[in-house]
Short mmCIF file of C-alpha atoms and ligand atoms in Angstrom, two decimals:
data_model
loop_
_atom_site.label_atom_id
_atom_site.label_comp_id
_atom_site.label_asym_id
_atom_site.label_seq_id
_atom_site.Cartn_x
_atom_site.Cartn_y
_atom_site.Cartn_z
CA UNK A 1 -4.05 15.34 -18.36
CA UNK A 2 -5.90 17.17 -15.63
CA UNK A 3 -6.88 14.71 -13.46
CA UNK A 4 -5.72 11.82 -12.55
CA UNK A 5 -6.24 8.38 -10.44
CA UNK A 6 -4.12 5.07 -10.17
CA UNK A 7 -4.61 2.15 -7.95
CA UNK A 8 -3.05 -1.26 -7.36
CA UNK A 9 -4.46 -4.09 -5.15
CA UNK A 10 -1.03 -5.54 -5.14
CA UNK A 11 1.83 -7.27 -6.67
CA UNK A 12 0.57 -10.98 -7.38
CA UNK A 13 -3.08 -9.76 -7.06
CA UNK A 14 -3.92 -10.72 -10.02
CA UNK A 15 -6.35 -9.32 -12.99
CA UNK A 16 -9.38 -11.18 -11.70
CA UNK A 17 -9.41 -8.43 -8.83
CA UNK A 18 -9.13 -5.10 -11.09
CA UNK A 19 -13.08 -5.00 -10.47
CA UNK A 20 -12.15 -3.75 -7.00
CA UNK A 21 -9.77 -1.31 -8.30
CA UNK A 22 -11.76 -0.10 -10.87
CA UNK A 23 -14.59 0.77 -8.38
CA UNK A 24 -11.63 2.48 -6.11
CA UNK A 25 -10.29 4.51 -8.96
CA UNK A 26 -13.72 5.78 -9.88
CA UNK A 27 -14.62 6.74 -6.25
CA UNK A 28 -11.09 8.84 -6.29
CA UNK A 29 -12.19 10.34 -9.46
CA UNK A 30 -15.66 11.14 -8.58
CA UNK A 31 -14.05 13.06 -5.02
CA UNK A 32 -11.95 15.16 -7.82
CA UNK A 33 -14.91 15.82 -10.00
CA UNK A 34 -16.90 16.97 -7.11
CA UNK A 35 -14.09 19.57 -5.62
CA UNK A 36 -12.25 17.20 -4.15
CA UNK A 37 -8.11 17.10 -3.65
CA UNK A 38 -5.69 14.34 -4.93
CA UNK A 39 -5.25 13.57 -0.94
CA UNK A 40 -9.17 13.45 -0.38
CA UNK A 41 -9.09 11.66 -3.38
CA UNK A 42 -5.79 8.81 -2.72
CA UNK A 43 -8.19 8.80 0.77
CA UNK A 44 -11.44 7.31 -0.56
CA UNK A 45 -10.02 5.41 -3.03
CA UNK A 46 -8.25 2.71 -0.72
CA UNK A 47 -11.13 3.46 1.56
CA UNK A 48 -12.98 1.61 -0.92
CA UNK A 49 -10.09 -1.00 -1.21
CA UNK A 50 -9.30 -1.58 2.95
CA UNK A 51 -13.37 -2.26 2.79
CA UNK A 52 -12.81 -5.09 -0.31
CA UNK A 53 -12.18 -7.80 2.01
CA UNK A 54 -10.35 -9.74 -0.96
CA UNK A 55 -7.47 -7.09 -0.59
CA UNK A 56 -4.72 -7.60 2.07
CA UNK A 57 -5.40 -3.81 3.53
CA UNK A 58 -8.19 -3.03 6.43
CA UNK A 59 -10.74 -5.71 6.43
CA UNK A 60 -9.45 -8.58 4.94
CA UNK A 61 -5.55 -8.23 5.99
CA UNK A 62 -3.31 -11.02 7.07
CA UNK A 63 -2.64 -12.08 10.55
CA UNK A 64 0.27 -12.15 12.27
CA UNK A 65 2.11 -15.42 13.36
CA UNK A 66 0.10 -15.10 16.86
CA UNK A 67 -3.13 -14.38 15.35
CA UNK A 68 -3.53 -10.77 15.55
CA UNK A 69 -3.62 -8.15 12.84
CA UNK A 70 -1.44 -5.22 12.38
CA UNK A 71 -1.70 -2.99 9.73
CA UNK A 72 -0.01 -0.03 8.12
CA UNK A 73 -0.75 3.07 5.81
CA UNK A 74 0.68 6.34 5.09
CA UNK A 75 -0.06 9.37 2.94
CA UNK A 76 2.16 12.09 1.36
CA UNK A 77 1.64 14.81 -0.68
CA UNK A 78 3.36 17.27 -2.59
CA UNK A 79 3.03 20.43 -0.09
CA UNK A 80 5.53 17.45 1.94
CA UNK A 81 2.62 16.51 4.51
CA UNK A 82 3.17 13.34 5.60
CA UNK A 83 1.42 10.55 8.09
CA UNK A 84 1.02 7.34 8.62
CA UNK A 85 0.34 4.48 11.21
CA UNK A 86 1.90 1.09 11.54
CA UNK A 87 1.31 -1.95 13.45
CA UNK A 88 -2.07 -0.62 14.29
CA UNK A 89 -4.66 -2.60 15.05
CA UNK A 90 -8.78 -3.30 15.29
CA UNK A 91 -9.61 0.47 13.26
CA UNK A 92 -11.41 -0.05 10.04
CA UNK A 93 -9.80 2.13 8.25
CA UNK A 94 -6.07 2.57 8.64
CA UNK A 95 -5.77 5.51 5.72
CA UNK A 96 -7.87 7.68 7.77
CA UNK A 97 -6.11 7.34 10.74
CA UNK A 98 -3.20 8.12 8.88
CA UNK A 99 -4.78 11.05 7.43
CA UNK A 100 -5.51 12.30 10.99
CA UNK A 101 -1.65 11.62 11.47
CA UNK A 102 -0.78 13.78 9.07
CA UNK A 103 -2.51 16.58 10.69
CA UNK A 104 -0.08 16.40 13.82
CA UNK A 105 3.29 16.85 14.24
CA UNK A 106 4.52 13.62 13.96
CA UNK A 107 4.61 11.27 10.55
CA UNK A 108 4.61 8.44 11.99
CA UNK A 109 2.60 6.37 15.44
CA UNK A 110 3.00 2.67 16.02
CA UNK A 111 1.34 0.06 17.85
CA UNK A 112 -0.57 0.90 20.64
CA UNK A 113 0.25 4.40 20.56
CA UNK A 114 -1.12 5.01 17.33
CA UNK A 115 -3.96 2.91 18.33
CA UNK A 116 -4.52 5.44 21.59
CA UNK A 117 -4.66 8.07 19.04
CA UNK A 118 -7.55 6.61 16.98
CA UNK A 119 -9.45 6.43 19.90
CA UNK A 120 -8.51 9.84 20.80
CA UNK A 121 -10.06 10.96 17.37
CA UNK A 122 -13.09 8.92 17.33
CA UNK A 123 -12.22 5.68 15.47
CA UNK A 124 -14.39 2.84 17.12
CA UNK A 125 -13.12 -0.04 17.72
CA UNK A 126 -13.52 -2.78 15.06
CA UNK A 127 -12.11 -6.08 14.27
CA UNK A 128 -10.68 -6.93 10.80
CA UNK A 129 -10.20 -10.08 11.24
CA UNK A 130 -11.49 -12.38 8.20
CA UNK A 131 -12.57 -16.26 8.05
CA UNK A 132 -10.10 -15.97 4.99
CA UNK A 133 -7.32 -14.23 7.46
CA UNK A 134 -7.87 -17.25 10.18
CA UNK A 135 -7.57 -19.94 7.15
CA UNK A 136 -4.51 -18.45 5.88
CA UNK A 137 -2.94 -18.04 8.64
CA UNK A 138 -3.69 -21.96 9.63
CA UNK A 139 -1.89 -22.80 6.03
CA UNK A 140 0.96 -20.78 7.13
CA UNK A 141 1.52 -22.30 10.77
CA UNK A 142 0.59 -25.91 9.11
CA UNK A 143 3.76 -24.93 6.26
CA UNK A 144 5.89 -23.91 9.26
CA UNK A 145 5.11 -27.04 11.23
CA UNK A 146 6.30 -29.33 8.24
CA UNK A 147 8.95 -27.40 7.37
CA UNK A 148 7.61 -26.87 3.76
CA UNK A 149 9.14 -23.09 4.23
CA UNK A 150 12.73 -21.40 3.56
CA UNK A 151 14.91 -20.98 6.85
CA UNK A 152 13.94 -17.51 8.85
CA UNK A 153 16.87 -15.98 8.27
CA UNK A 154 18.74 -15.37 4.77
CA UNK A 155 16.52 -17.24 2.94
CA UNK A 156 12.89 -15.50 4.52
CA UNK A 157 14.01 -12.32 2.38
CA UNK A 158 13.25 -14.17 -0.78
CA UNK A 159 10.73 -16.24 0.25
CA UNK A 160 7.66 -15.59 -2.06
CA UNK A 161 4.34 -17.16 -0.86
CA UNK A 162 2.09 -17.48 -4.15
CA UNK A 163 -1.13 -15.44 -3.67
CA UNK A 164 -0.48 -13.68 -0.76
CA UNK A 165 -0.18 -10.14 -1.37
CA UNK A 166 -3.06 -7.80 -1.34
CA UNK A 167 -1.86 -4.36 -0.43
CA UNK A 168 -3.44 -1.47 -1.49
CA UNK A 169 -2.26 2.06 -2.87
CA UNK A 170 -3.31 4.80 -5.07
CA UNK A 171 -1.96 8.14 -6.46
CA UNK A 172 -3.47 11.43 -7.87
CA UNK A 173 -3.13 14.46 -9.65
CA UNK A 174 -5.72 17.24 -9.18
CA UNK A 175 -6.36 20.16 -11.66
CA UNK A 176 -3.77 22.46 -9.59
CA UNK A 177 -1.33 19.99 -10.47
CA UNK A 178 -1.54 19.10 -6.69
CA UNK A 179 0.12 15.04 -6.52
CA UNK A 180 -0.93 12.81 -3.54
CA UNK A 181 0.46 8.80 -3.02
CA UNK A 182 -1.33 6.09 -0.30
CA UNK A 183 -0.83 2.64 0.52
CA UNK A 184 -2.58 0.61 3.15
CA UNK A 185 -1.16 -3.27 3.86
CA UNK A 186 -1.87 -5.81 6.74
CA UNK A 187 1.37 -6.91 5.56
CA UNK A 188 3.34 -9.98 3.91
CA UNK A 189 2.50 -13.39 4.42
CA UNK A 190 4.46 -15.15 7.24
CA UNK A 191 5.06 -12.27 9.74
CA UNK A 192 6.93 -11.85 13.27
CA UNK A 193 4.44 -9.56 15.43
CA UNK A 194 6.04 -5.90 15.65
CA UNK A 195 7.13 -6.51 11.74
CA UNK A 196 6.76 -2.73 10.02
CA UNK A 197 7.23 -3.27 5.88
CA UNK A 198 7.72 -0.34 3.52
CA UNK A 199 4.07 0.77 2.97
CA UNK A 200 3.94 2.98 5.87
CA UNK A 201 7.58 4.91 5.37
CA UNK A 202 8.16 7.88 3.62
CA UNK A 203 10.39 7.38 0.50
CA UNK A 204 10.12 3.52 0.32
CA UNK A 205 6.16 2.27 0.25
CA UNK A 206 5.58 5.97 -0.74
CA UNK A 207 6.75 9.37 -1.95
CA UNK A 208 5.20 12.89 -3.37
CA UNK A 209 6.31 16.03 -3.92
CA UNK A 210 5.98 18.54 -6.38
CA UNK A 211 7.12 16.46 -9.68
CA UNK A 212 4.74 13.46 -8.91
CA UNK A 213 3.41 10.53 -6.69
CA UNK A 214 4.63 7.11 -6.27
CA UNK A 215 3.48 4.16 -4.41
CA UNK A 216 4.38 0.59 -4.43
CA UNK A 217 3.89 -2.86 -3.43
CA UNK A 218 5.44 -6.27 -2.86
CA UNK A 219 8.13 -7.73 0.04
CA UNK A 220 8.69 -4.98 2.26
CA UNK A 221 11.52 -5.69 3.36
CA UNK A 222 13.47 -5.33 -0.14
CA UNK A 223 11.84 -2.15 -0.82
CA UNK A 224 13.03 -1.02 2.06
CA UNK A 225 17.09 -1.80 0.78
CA UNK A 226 16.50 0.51 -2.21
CA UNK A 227 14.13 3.26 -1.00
CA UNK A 228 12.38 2.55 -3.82
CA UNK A 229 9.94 5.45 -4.02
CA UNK A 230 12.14 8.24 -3.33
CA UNK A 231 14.53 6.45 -6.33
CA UNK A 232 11.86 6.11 -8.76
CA UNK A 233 10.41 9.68 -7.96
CA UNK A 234 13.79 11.42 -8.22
CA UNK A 235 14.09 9.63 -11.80
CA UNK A 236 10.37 11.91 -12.74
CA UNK A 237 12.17 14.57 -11.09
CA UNK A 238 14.83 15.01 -13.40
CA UNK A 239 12.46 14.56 -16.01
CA UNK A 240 12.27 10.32 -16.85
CA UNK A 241 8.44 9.67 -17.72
CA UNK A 242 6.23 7.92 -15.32
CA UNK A 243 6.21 5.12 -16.64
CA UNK A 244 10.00 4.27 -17.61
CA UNK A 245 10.87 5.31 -13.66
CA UNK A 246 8.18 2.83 -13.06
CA UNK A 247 9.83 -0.12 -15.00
CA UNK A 248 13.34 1.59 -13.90
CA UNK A 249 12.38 0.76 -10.48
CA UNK A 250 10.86 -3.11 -10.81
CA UNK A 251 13.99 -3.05 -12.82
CA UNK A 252 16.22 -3.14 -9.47
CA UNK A 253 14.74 -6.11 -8.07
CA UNK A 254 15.68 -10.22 -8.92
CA UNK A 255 12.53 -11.86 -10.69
CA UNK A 256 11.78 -14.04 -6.91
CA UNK A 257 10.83 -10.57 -5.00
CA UNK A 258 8.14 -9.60 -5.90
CA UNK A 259 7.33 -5.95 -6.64
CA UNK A 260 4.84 -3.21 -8.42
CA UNK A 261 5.16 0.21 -9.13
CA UNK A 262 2.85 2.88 -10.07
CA UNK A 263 3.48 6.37 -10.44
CA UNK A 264 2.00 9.93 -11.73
CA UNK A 265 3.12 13.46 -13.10
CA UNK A 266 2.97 15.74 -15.47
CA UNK A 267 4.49 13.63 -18.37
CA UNK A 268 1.64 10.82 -17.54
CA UNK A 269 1.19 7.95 -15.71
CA UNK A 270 3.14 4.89 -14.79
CA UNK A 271 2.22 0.93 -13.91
CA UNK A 272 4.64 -1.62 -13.66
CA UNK A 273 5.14 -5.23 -12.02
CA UNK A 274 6.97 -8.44 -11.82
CA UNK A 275 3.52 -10.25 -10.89
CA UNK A 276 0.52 -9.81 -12.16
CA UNK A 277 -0.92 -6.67 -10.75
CA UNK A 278 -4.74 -5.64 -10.27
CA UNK A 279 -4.78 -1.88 -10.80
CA UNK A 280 -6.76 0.90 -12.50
CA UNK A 281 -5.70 4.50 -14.18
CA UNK A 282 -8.43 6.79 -15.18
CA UNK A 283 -6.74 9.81 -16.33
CA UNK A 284 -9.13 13.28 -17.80
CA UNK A 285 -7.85 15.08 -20.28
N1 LIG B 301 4.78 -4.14 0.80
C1 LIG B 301 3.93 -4.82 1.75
C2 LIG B 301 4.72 -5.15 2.98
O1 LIG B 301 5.84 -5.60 2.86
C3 LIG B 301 3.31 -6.06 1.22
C4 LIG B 301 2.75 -5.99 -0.18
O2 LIG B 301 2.85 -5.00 -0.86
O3 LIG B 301 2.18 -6.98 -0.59
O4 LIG B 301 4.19 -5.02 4.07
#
């Protein structure tokens, strides 16, 4: 393989949506082909995916329970750059803020400072808000109302909402054997305002370095429990194939939380899920 580029629209996003990442796969393979990076490549392909207003990243995320959107991304590569943003809100494009991130010192801005910092570089400001975003979220408040929900504590960690995941990610390998992991997510389904999931930290939504890319998807707050990037990338690291780290790593988690996996190195390419997964792998020899 030479080049390289996955994507996933999320775990329980089902096949009916792979049109979407099909299109955002070919975009990240057309950056390569033209000179492009993997990062410039990860970049424009959820681009394309934040802009699919079916997906729950950018346009088209998931409110909060007071109404307002917050979303995440981050982006690593395998020279260990890192950025990302979370809790951000009314940008159109999370992943490029993140990418500006990544140019600072910091890996990480939240809330309204990372939103300061868009403005700062030039981001407008836009609203992401969906008629699909406001009926969800009047589903969710109706379920909480009749109780037709698991209790907020213990049981909230399990609690799988059919349909409601979304997120976005993509990896890529260049021809310098250069790796490069995104995700972008407005989120899980029923969420407390200030609620950060994995997508945006290093080493659980996310990891590269030199042996690969990872990137996954499904209820943040598991993936947090079991770093589940970092895990799955050391596995490639000492030499497991993509895509046995990949099912290593779904592996981990009880059939109710949901989760998806996909992965890249030198020994190929990895995609695996507990849900049905829209993704896409277009990989050059
Ligand atoms: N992992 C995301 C989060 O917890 C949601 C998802 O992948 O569907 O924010």
């Amino acid at each position: 393989m030479t080049r390289v580029v996955i994507t996933h629209g999320g775990a329980g996003a089902g096949k009916e949506y792979s049109d979407g990442t099909q299109r955002a796969a070919e975009k990240g393979m057309e950056v390569l082909r033209n000179g492009g990076n993997a990062l410039d490549a990860v970049v424009e392909a959820i681009v394309v995916l934040e802009d699919d207003e079916r997906f729950n990243a950018g346009t088209g995320s998931y409110a909060k329970l007071n109404g307002e959107i917050e979303m995440d991304a981050a982006l690593m590569d395998s020279r260990m750059q890192a950025g990302g943003v979370a809790a951000i809100k009314r940008v159109k494009n999370p992943i490029r803020v993140a990418r500006c991130v990544m140019e600072t010192p910091h890996v990480l801005l939240v809330g309204d400072g990372a939103v300061e910092f868009a403005r700062m570089k030039g981001f407008p400001d836009y609203d992401p808000m969906t008629e699909k975003a406001r009926k969800r979220l009047a589903e969710v408040k109706e379920k909480l109302k009749t109780g037709d929900l698991p209790p907020w504590a213990e049981k909230w960690k399990k609690f799988v909402y059919p349909g409601l995941t979304g997120t976005v990610g993509a990896v890529a390998m260049d021809e310098t054997g250069y790796y490069a992991a995104g995700s972008s997510t407005g989120g899980t389904s029923i969420m407390l305002p200030g609620r950060v999931g994995d997508s945006p930290q290093i080493g659980s939504g996310l990891y590269a370095g030199k042996h690969g890319a990872v990137t996954t998807t499904g209820i943040g707050e598991e993936i947090i429990k079991r770093v589940l990037c970092k895990s799955v990338y050391d596995k490639i690291a000492r030499g497991m194939a993509p895509q046995k780290a990949c099912e290593w790593g779904v592996s981990l988690f009880p059939n109710e939380i949901s989760v998806g996996i996909i992965a890249v190195s030198k020994k190929g390419v990895g995609v695996a899920s507990n849900r049905d997964m829209a993704h896409w792998v277009i990989a050059e020899e």
